[in-house]
Short mmCIF file of C-alpha atoms in Angstrom, two decimals:
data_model
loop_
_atom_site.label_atom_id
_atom_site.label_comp_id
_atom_site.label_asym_id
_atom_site.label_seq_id
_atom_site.Cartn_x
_atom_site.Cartn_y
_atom_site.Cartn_z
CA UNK S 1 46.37 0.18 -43.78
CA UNK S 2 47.12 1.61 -40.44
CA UNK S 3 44.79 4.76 -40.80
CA UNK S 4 42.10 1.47 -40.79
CA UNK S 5 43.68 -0.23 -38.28
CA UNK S 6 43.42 3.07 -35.89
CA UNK S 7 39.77 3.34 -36.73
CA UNK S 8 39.39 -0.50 -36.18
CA UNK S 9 41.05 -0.27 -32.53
CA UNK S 10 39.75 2.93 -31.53
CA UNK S 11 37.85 2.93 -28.51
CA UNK S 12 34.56 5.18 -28.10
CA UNK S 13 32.99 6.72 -25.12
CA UNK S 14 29.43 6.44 -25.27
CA UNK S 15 27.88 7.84 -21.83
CA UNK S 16 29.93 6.36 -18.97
CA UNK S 17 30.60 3.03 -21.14
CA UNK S 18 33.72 2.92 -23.97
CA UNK S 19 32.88 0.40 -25.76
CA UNK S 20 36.31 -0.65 -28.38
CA UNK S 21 36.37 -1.52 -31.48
CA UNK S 22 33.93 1.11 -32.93
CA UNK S 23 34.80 4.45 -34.81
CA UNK S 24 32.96 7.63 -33.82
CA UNK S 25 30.75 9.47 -36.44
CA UNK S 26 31.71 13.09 -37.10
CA UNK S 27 28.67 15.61 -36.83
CA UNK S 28 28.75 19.07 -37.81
CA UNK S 29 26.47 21.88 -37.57
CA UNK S 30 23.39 21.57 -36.26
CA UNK S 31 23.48 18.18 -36.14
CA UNK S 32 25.81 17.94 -33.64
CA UNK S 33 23.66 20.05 -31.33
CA UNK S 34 20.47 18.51 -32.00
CA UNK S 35 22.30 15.21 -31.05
CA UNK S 36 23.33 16.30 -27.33
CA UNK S 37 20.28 18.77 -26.37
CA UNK S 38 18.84 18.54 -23.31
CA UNK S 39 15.62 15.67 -23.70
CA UNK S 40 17.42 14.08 -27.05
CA UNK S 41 17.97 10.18 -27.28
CA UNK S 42 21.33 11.35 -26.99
CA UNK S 43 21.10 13.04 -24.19
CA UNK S 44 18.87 10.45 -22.56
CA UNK S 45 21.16 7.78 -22.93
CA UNK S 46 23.94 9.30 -21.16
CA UNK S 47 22.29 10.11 -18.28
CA UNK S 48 22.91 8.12 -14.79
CA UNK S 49 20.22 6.24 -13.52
CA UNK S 50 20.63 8.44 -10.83
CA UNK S 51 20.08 11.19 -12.73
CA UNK S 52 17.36 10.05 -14.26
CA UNK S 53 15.58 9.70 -10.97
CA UNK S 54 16.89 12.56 -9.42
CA UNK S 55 14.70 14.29 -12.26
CA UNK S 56 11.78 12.44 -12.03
CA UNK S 57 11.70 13.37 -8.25
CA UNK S 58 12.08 17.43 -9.23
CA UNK S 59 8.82 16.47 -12.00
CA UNK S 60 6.95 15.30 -8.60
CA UNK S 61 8.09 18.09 -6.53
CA UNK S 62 6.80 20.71 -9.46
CA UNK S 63 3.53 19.02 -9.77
CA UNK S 64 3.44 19.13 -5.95
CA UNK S 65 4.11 22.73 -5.55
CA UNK S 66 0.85 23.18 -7.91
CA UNK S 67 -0.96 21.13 -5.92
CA UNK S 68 0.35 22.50 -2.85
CA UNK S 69 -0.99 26.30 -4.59
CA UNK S 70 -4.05 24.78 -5.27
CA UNK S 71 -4.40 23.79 -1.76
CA UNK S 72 -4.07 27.06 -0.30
CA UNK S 73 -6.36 28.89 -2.14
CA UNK S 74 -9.13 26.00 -1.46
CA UNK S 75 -8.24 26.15 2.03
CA UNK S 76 -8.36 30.27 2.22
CA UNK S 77 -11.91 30.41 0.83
CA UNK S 78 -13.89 27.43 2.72
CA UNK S 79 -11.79 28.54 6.20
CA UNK S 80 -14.20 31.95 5.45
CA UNK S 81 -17.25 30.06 4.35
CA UNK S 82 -17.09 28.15 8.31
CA UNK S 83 -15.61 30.81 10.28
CA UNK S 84 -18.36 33.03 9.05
CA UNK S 85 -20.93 30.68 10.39
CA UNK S 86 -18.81 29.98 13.34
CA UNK S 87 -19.20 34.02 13.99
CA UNK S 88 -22.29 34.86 13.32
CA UNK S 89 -23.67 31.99 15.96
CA UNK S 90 -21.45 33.79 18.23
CA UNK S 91 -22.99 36.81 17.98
CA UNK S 92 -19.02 38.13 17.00
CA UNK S 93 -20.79 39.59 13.63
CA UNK S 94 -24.04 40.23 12.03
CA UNK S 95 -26.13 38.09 9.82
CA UNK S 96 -25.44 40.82 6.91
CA UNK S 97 -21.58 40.69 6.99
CA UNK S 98 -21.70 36.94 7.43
CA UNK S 99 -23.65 36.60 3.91
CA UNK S 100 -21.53 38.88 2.54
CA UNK S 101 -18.83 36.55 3.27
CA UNK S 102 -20.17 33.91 2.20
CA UNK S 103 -20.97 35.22 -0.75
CA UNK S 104 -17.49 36.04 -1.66
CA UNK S 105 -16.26 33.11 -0.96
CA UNK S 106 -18.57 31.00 -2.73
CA UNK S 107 -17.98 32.84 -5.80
CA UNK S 108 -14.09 30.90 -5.84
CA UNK S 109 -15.67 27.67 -5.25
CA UNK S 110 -15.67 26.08 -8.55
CA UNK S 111 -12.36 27.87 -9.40
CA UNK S 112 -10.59 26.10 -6.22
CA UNK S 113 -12.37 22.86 -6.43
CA UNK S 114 -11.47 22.41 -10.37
CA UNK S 115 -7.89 23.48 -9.73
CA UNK S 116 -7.54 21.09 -6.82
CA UNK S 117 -8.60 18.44 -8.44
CA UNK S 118 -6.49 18.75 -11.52
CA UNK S 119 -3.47 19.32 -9.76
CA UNK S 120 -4.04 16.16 -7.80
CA UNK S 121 -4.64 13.94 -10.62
CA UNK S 122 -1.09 15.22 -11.70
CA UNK S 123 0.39 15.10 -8.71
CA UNK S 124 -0.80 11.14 -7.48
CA UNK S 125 1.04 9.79 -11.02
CA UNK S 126 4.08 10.84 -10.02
CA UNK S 127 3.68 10.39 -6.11
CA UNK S 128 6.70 8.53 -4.44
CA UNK S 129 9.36 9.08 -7.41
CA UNK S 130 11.50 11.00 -4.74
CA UNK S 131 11.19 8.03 -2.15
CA UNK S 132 13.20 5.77 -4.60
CA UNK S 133 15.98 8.33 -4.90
CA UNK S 134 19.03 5.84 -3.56
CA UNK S 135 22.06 8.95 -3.45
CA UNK S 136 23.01 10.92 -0.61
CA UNK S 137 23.85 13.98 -2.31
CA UNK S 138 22.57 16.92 -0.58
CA UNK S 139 20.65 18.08 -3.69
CA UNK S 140 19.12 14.63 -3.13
CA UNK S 141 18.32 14.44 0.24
CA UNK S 142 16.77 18.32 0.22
CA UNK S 143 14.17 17.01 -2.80
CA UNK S 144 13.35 13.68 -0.91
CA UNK S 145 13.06 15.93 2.61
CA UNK S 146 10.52 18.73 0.55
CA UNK S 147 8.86 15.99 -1.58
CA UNK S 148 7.76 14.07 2.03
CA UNK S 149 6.41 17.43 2.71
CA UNK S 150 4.54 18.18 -0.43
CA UNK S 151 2.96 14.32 0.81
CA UNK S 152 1.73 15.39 3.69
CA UNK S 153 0.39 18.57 2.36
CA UNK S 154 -1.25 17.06 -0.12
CA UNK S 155 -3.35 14.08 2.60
CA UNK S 156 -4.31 17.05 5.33
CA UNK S 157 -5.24 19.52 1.88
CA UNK S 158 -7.62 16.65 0.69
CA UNK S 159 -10.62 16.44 3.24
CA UNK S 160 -10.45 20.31 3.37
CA UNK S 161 -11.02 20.69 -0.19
CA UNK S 162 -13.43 18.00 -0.19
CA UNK S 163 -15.57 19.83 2.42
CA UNK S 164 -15.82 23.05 0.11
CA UNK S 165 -17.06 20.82 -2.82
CA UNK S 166 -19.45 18.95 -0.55
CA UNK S 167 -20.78 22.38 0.43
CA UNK S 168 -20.52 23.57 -2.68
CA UNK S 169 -22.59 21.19 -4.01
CA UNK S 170 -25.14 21.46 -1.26
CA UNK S 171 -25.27 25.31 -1.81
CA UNK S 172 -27.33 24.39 -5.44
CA UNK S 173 -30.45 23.01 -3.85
CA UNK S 174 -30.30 24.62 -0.54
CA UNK S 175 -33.93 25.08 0.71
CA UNK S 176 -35.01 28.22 1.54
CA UNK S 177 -38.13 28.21 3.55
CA UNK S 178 -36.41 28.28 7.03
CA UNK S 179 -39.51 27.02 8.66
CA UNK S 180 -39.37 23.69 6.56
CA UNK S 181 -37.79 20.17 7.94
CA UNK S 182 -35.66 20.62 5.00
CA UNK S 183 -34.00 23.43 5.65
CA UNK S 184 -32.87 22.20 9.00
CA UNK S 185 -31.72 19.23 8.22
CA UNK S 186 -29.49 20.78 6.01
CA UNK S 187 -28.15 23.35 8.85
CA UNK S 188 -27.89 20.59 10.77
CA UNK S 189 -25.34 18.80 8.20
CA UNK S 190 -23.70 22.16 7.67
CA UNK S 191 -22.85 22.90 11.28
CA UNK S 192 -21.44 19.25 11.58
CA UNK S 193 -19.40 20.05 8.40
CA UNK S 194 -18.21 23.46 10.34
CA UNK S 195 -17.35 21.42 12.85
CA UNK S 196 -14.93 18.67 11.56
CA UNK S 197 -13.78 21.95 8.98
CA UNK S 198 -11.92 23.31 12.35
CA UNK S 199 -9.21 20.14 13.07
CA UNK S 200 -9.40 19.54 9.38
CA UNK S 201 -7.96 23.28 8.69
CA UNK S 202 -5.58 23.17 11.67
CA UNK S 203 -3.76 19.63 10.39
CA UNK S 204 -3.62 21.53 7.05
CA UNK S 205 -1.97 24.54 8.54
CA UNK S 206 0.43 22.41 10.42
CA UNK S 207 1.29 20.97 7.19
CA UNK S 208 1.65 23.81 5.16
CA UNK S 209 4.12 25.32 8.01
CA UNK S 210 6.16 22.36 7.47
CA UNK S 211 5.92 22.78 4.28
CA UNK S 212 7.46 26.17 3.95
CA UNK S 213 10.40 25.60 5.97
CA UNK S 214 11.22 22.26 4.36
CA UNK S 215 14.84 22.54 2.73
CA UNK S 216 14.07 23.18 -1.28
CA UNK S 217 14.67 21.05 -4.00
CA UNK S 218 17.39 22.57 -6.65
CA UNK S 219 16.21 22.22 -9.87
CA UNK S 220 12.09 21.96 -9.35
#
């Protein structure tokens, strides 16, 4: 009668709660460890909400970072696609280099723009996660800090990369009977596109500065 009593009145911890009156189950073996790994129910339930959102925050700077990879290697190849042109209208280089460089560039195109875009779709559904983080831990505050500057990343990376694909696009069908009305027309959309590339890649390098010396997130 009082070994039943004891089990009766004993008092459980379950997570941060003890909740009385209920008796704990004994687990052995594997069991046991399956209950309390990392990702389990078990392991789920006695988490913090803070916690909880503290890791959803290092899932959107991860996904950031890719995009933020993505990003770079976009912006690398179409900043030698426009300089080239910028160059060769200078006179700084001939026409042969410049279509050399061109031509190696182009040949990442669809690589970068497929990558980009991918890693953007990830990134944008978990966007904003680290803005609802409500601690003040330092861990916290670093993720929120690098997360803001995965953001803007991200919004100056966007209309670079979507110049390349623009271009890219253009490149199928570009005419090639230089005397034609066709043929400058598109130049003349081109050299506007060279153009806005040169602010576009300077916000993004501004961005990406701030990006590396933002403080890191622990645990992304």
């Amino acid at each position: 009668m009082l070994v039943a009593l004891v089990a009766v009145g004993a008092a459980v911890a379950v997570g941060k709660l003890t909740v009385p009156g209920t008796a704990t189950p004994r687990r052995t073996g594997g069991e046991a460890h399956h209950a309390h790994s990392p990702g389990s129910p078990a392991a789920a339930a006695s988490a913090t909400p803070g916690e909880a959102t503290l890791a959803a925050c290092q899932a959107e700077v991860r996904a950031g970072g890719r995009l933020a990879s993505a990003a770079a290697s976009s912006a690398e190849q179409y900043r030698t696609h426009t300089r080239a042109q910028v160059d060769v209208d200078a006179g700084r280089i001939s026409a042969k280099t410049a279509a050399r460089r061109w031509a190696d560039s182009k040949k990442f195109g669809p690589r970068d723009v497929h990558e980009f875009a991918s890693a953007d779709r990830a990134y944008t559904a978990v966007a904003g996660t680290c803005e609802r983080l409500q601690g003040s831990s330092g861990t916290q505050q670093a993720c929120k800090a690098h997360a803001r500057a995965l953001g803007q990343a991200a919004r100056t990376a966007r209309p670079v990369n979507n110049g390349w694909a623009h271009h890219l696009e253009m490149m199928k069908s570009k005419p090639h009977d230089e005397a034609a009305k066709t043929f400058a027309e598109y130049m003349a959309t081109w050299r506007g596109m060279v153009k806005d590339a040169g602010p576009q890649l300077s916000a993004y390098d501004t961005a990406a500065k701030d990006l590396a010396a933002a403080p890191r997130c622990q645990g992304a």
